[in-house]
PDB file of C-alpha atoms and ligand atoms in Angstrom:
ATOM      1  CA  MET A 971       0.000   0.000   0.000  1.00 87.00           C
ATOM      2  CA  LYS A 972       1.262   3.489  -0.865  1.00 95.00           C
ATOM      3  CA  PRO A 973       1.904   5.876   2.053  1.00 97.00           C
ATOM      4  CA  LEU A 974      -0.870   8.466   2.362  1.00 98.00           C
ATOM      5  CA  VAL A 975       0.128  12.120   2.780  1.00 98.00           C
ATOM      6  CA  LEU A 976      -2.356  14.812   3.739  1.00 98.00           C
ATOM      7  CA  VAL A 977      -1.668  18.113   1.928  1.00 98.00           C
ATOM      8  CA  LEU A 978      -3.447  20.897   3.816  1.00 99.00           C
ATOM      9  CA  ASN A 979      -3.999  24.521   2.885  1.00 98.00           C
ATOM     10  CA  GLY A 980      -5.318  27.273   5.121  1.00 98.00           C
ATOM     11  CA  PRO A 981      -7.330  30.441   4.610  1.00 98.00           C
ATOM     12  CA  ASN A 982      -7.474  32.470   1.406  1.00 97.00           C
ATOM     13  CA  LEU A 983      -5.489  29.908  -0.559  1.00 98.00           C
ATOM     14  CA  ASN A 984      -8.693  29.137  -2.478  1.00 98.00           C
ATOM     15  CA  LEU A 985      -8.077  32.533  -4.115  1.00 96.00           C
ATOM     16  CA  LEU A 986      -4.723  31.540  -5.603  1.00 97.00           C
ATOM     17  CA  GLY A 987      -4.276  32.828  -9.133  1.00 94.00           C
ATOM     18  CA  THR A 988      -6.226  36.022  -8.462  1.00 93.00           C
ATOM     19  CA  ARG A 989      -4.960  36.913  -4.968  1.00 90.00           C
ATOM     20  CA  GLU A 990      -1.801  39.095  -4.931  1.00 90.00           C
ATOM     21  CA  PRO A 991      -0.199  37.366  -7.952  1.00 91.00           C
ATOM     22  CA  ALA A 992       3.048  39.290  -7.381  1.00 90.00           C
ATOM     23  CA  GLN A 993       3.303  37.442  -4.066  1.00 91.00           C
ATOM     24  CA  TYR A 994       1.695  34.088  -4.853  1.00 93.00           C
ATOM     25  CA  GLY A 995       1.940  33.685  -8.639  1.00 91.00           C
ATOM     26  CA  HIS A 996      -0.704  32.921 -11.255  1.00 93.00           C
ATOM     27  CA  GLU A 997      -1.287  29.245 -10.534  1.00 95.00           C
ATOM     28  CA  THR A 998      -4.726  28.422  -9.141  1.00 97.00           C
ATOM     29  CA  LEU A 999      -5.427  26.065  -6.253  1.00 98.00           C
ATOM     30  CA  ALA A1000      -6.619  23.504  -8.821  1.00 98.00           C
ATOM     31  CA  ASP A1001      -3.261  23.830 -10.653  1.00 98.00           C
ATOM     32  CA  LEU A1002      -1.457  23.363  -7.340  1.00 98.00           C
ATOM     33  CA  ALA A1003      -3.565  20.298  -6.514  1.00 98.00           C
ATOM     34  CA  GLN A1004      -2.827  18.800  -9.942  1.00 98.00           C
ATOM     35  CA  GLY A1005       0.922  19.455  -9.571  1.00 98.00           C
ATOM     36  CA  CYS A1006       0.865  17.709  -6.178  1.00 98.00           C
ATOM     37  CA  ALA A1007      -1.143  14.771  -7.552  1.00 98.00           C
ATOM     38  CA  ASP A1008       1.354  14.333 -10.429  1.00 98.00           C
ATOM     39  CA  ALA A1009       4.345  14.574  -8.059  1.00 98.00           C
ATOM     40  CA  ALA A1010       2.748  12.125  -5.614  1.00 98.00           C
ATOM     41  CA  HIS A1011       2.075   9.644  -8.414  1.00 97.00           C
ATOM     42  CA  ALA A1012       5.682   9.908  -9.620  1.00 97.00           C
ATOM     43  CA  GLN A1013       6.960   9.395  -6.056  1.00 96.00           C
ATOM     44  CA  GLY A1014       4.743   6.420  -5.232  1.00 97.00           C
ATOM     45  CA  LEU A1015       2.620   8.313  -2.705  1.00 98.00           C
ATOM     46  CA  GLU A1016      -1.125   8.729  -2.234  1.00 98.00           C
ATOM     47  CA  ILE A1017      -2.301  12.225  -1.313  1.00 98.00           C
ATOM     48  CA  GLU A1018      -5.407  13.958  -0.103  1.00 98.00           C
ATOM     49  CA  PHE A1019      -5.264  17.645  -1.025  1.00 98.00           C
ATOM     50  CA  ARG A1020      -7.556  19.984   0.923  1.00 98.00           C
ATOM     51  CA  GLN A1021      -8.128  23.689   1.595  1.00 98.00           C
ATOM     52  CA  THR A1022     -10.343  25.407   4.156  1.00 98.00           C
ATOM     53  CA  ASN A1023     -11.106  28.886   5.451  1.00 98.00           C
ATOM     54  CA  HIS A1024     -12.308  27.440   8.792  1.00 98.00           C
ATOM     55  CA  GLU A1025      -9.711  26.810  11.481  1.00 98.00           C
ATOM     56  CA  GLY A1026     -11.780  24.163  13.324  1.00 98.00           C
ATOM     57  CA  GLU A1027     -12.214  22.211  10.100  1.00 98.00           C
ATOM     58  CA  LEU A1028      -8.462  22.174   9.538  1.00 98.00           C
ATOM     59  CA  ILE A1029      -7.969  20.959  13.117  1.00 98.00           C
ATOM     60  CA  ASP A1030     -10.534  18.169  12.594  1.00 98.00           C
ATOM     61  CA  TRP A1031      -8.707  17.074   9.436  1.00 98.00           C
ATOM     62  CA  ILE A1032      -5.395  16.980  11.338  1.00 98.00           C
ATOM     63  CA  HIS A1033      -6.994  14.870  14.100  1.00 98.00           C
ATOM     64  CA  GLY A1034      -8.373  12.523  11.449  1.00 98.00           C
ATOM     65  CA  ALA A1035      -4.900  11.976  10.008  1.00 98.00           C
ATOM     66  CA  ARG A1036      -3.598  10.278  13.170  1.00 97.00           C
ATOM     67  CA  ASN A1037      -3.211   6.519  12.642  1.00 93.00           C
ATOM     68  CA  ARG A1038      -4.397   6.952   9.035  1.00 97.00           C
ATOM     69  CA  CYS A1039      -1.736   9.007   7.221  1.00 98.00           C
ATOM     70  CA  ALA A1040       2.041   8.766   7.002  1.00 98.00           C
ATOM     71  CA  GLY A1041       2.712  12.519   7.021  1.00 98.00           C
ATOM     72  CA  ILE A1042       1.298  16.013   6.646  1.00 98.00           C
ATOM     73  CA  VAL A1043       2.365  18.783   4.256  1.00 99.00           C
ATOM     74  CA  ILE A1044       0.765  22.007   5.457  1.00 99.00           C
ATOM     75  CA  ASN A1045       0.560  25.583   4.291  1.00 98.00           C
ATOM     76  CA  PRO A1046      -1.364  27.060   7.218  1.00 98.00           C
ATOM     77  CA  GLY A1047      -1.566  30.489   5.514  1.00 98.00           C
ATOM     78  CA  ALA A1048      -2.126  33.285   8.027  1.00 98.00           C
ATOM     79  CA  TRP A1049      -2.795  30.739  10.822  1.00 98.00           C
ATOM     80  CA  THR A1050       0.941  29.982  10.690  1.00 98.00           C
ATOM     81  CA  HIS A1051       1.489  33.214  12.579  1.00 98.00           C
ATOM     82  CA  THR A1052      -1.469  33.037  14.977  1.00 98.00           C
ATOM     83  CA  SER A1053      -2.572  29.507  15.814  1.00 98.00           C
ATOM     84  CA  VAL A1054      -1.321  27.582  18.824  1.00 98.00           C
ATOM     85  CA  ALA A1055      -4.344  25.298  18.248  1.00 98.00           C
ATOM     86  CA  ILE A1056      -3.072  24.156  14.847  1.00 98.00           C
ATOM     87  CA  ARG A1057       0.396  23.568  16.257  1.00 98.00           C
ATOM     88  CA  ASP A1058      -1.091  21.514  19.130  1.00 98.00           C
ATOM     89  CA  ALA A1059      -3.210  19.478  16.693  1.00 98.00           C
ATOM     90  CA  LEU A1060      -0.133  18.741  14.564  1.00 98.00           C
ATOM     91  CA  VAL A1061       1.797  17.590  17.630  1.00 98.00           C
ATOM     92  CA  ALA A1062      -1.168  15.423  18.706  1.00 98.00           C
ATOM     93  CA  SER A1063      -1.242  13.772  15.268  1.00 98.00           C
ATOM     94  CA  GLU A1064       2.208  12.274  16.015  1.00 98.00           C
ATOM     95  CA  LEU A1065       2.976  12.538  12.297  1.00 98.00           C
ATOM     96  CA  PRO A1066       5.954  14.094  10.522  1.00 98.00           C
ATOM     97  CA  VAL A1067       5.003  17.563   9.284  1.00 98.00           C
ATOM     98  CA  ILE A1068       6.518  19.704   6.536  1.00 98.00           C
ATOM     99  CA  GLU A1069       5.531  23.387   6.557  1.00 99.00           C
ATOM    100  CA  VAL A1070       5.313  25.044   3.145  1.00 98.00           C
ATOM    101  CA  HIS A1071       4.767  28.648   2.060  1.00 98.00           C
ATOM    102  CA  LEU A1072       4.537  29.852  -1.502  1.00 97.00           C
ATOM    103  CA  SER A1073       6.150  33.192  -0.673  1.00 97.00           C
ATOM    104  CA  ASN A1074       9.344  33.851   1.260  1.00 97.00           C
ATOM    105  CA  VAL A1075       7.736  34.918   4.519  1.00 98.00           C
ATOM    106  CA  HIS A1076      11.116  36.157   5.821  1.00 98.00           C
ATOM    107  CA  LYS A1077      11.283  38.788   3.077  1.00 97.00           C
ATOM    108  CA  ARG A1078       7.872  40.127   4.100  1.00 97.00           C
ATOM    109  CA  GLU A1079       6.282  41.926   7.068  1.00 96.00           C
ATOM    110  CA  PRO A1080       7.811  41.131  10.492  1.00 97.00           C
ATOM    111  CA  PHE A1081       4.543  39.516  11.720  1.00 96.00           C
ATOM    112  CA  ARG A1082       5.081  36.790   9.091  1.00 98.00           C
ATOM    113  CA  HIS A1083       8.506  35.890  10.523  1.00 98.00           C
ATOM    114  CA  LEU A1084       6.946  34.076  13.492  1.00 98.00           C
ATOM    115  CA  SER A1085       5.590  30.585  12.859  1.00 98.00           C
ATOM    116  CA  PHE A1086       3.941  28.471  15.545  1.00 98.00           C
ATOM    117  CA  VAL A1087       4.495  25.414  13.335  1.00 98.00           C
ATOM    118  CA  SER A1088       8.182  25.598  12.319  1.00 98.00           C
ATOM    119  CA  SER A1089       9.636  24.339  15.592  1.00 98.00           C
ATOM    120  CA  ILE A1090       7.580  21.126  15.469  1.00 98.00           C
ATOM    121  CA  ALA A1091       8.088  20.528  11.722  1.00 98.00           C
ATOM    122  CA  VAL A1092      10.590  18.154  10.105  1.00 98.00           C
ATOM    123  CA  GLY A1093      11.386  21.013   7.750  1.00 98.00           C
ATOM    124  CA  VAL A1094      10.148  24.310   6.335  1.00 98.00           C
ATOM    125  CA  ILE A1095      10.143  25.334   2.663  1.00 98.00           C
ATOM    126  CA  CYS A1096       9.237  28.877   1.683  1.00 98.00           C
ATOM    127  CA  GLY A1097       9.623  31.183  -1.283  1.00 97.00           C
ATOM    128  CA  LEU A1098       9.749  28.496  -3.970  1.00 97.00           C
ATOM    129  CA  GLY A1099       6.098  28.728  -5.005  1.00 96.00           C
ATOM    130  CA  SER A1100       4.313  25.487  -5.826  1.00 97.00           C
ATOM    131  CA  HIS A1101       7.696  23.773  -6.244  1.00 98.00           C
ATOM    132  CA  GLY A1102       7.922  23.778  -2.437  1.00 98.00           C
ATOM    133  CA  TYR A1103       4.961  21.391  -2.196  1.00 98.00           C
ATOM    134  CA  ARG A1104       6.548  19.010  -4.708  1.00 98.00           C
ATOM    135  CA  MET A1105       9.840  19.150  -2.799  1.00 98.00           C
ATOM    136  CA  ALA A1106       8.012  18.325   0.432  1.00 98.00           C
ATOM    137  CA  LEU A1107       6.377  15.296  -1.199  1.00 98.00           C
ATOM    138  CA  ALA A1108       9.723  14.140  -2.624  1.00 98.00           C
ATOM    139  CA  HIS A1109      11.249  14.387   0.835  1.00 98.00           C
ATOM    140  CA  PHE A1110       8.461  12.326   2.383  1.00 98.00           C
ATOM    141  CA  ALA A1111       8.859   9.689  -0.336  1.00 98.00           C
ATOM    142  CA  ASP A1112      12.592   9.423   0.514  1.00 97.00           C
ATOM    143  CA  LEU A1113      11.865   9.304   4.240  1.00 96.00           C
ATOM    144  CA  PHE A1114       9.268   6.539   3.922  1.00 96.00           C
ATOM    145  CA  ARG A1115      11.538   4.525   1.601  1.00 91.00           C
ATOM    146  CA  GLU A1116      14.343   4.768   4.186  1.00 88.00           C
ATOM    147  CA  HIS A1117      11.993   3.615   6.963  1.00 83.00           C
ATOM    148  CA  ALA A1118      10.690   0.730   4.836  1.00 84.00           C
ATOM    149  CA  ALA A1119      14.228  -0.455   3.985  1.00 76.00           C
TER     150      ALA A1119
HETATM  151  C1  DQA B2481       1.500  32.044   2.952  1.00 91.48           C
HETATM  152  C2  DQA B2481       2.207  33.153   3.741  1.00 91.48           C
HETATM  153  C3  DQA B2481       1.315  33.665   4.857  1.00 91.48           C
HETATM  154  O1  DQA B2481       1.989  34.694   5.582  1.00 91.48           O
HETATM  155  C4  DQA B2481       0.040  34.235   4.287  1.00 91.48           C
HETATM  156  O2  DQA B2481      -0.821  34.656   5.327  1.00 91.48           O
HETATM  157  C5  DQA B2481      -0.649  33.292   3.371  1.00 91.48           C
HETATM  158  C6  DQA B2481       0.141  32.495   2.448  1.00 91.48           C
HETATM  159  C7  DQA B2481       2.331  31.583   1.725  1.00 91.48           C
HETATM  160  O3  DQA B2481       2.017  30.537   1.192  1.00 91.48           O
HETATM  161  O4  DQA B2481       3.254  32.283   1.313  1.00 91.48           O
HETATM  162  O5  DQA B2481      -1.874  33.225   3.330  1.00 91.48           O
HETATM  163  O6  DQA B2481       1.335  30.931   3.810  1.00 91.48           O
END
C-alpha cells in the first residue's frame, strides 16, 4: 500500500491565481492540486489535497490523520502566525510535518517571521512557489523509503 500524505492549505489559498499574484503567482489552487497529484504519483505516494477557510475544520482534518496518514504537508496560511491550536493538533497527530509557504515569509512583514508550526516541523520550505509542495512530497517519499528499507 502506498503511504498516504495529507496536503493541507489554510485560509485564502482558495483565491490563488487572483490573490496578490506578485506574491503568490498565477497558478490556481486547482493547478497546485494537480501538480501535487502528479508529483505524488511519480513518487509512489497517495495524497489527499484539501483547503479550508475554517480553522476548526483544519484541526478536525489533522486529528483525522492520526493513525491513518504517514505525514502532513501544510501551508497554514495566516494561521501559521497566529494559531497555537493548529500547532497543538499537529503535535497530537504524532505525524511528521513539513511546513510550506509559496512566498518567502522572511522577506515580508515582520509579523510573518513568526511561525507556531516551524519548531515542530521536520522542515520548512518557503519562497519556492508550488515547487515547495513538490519538494516536500519528494522528501516524504525518501523518508518513507528509508523507513521501509
Ligand atoms: C502564505 C504566507 C502567509 O503569511 C500568508 O498569510 C498566506 C500564504 C504563503 O504561502 O506564502 O496566506 O502561507
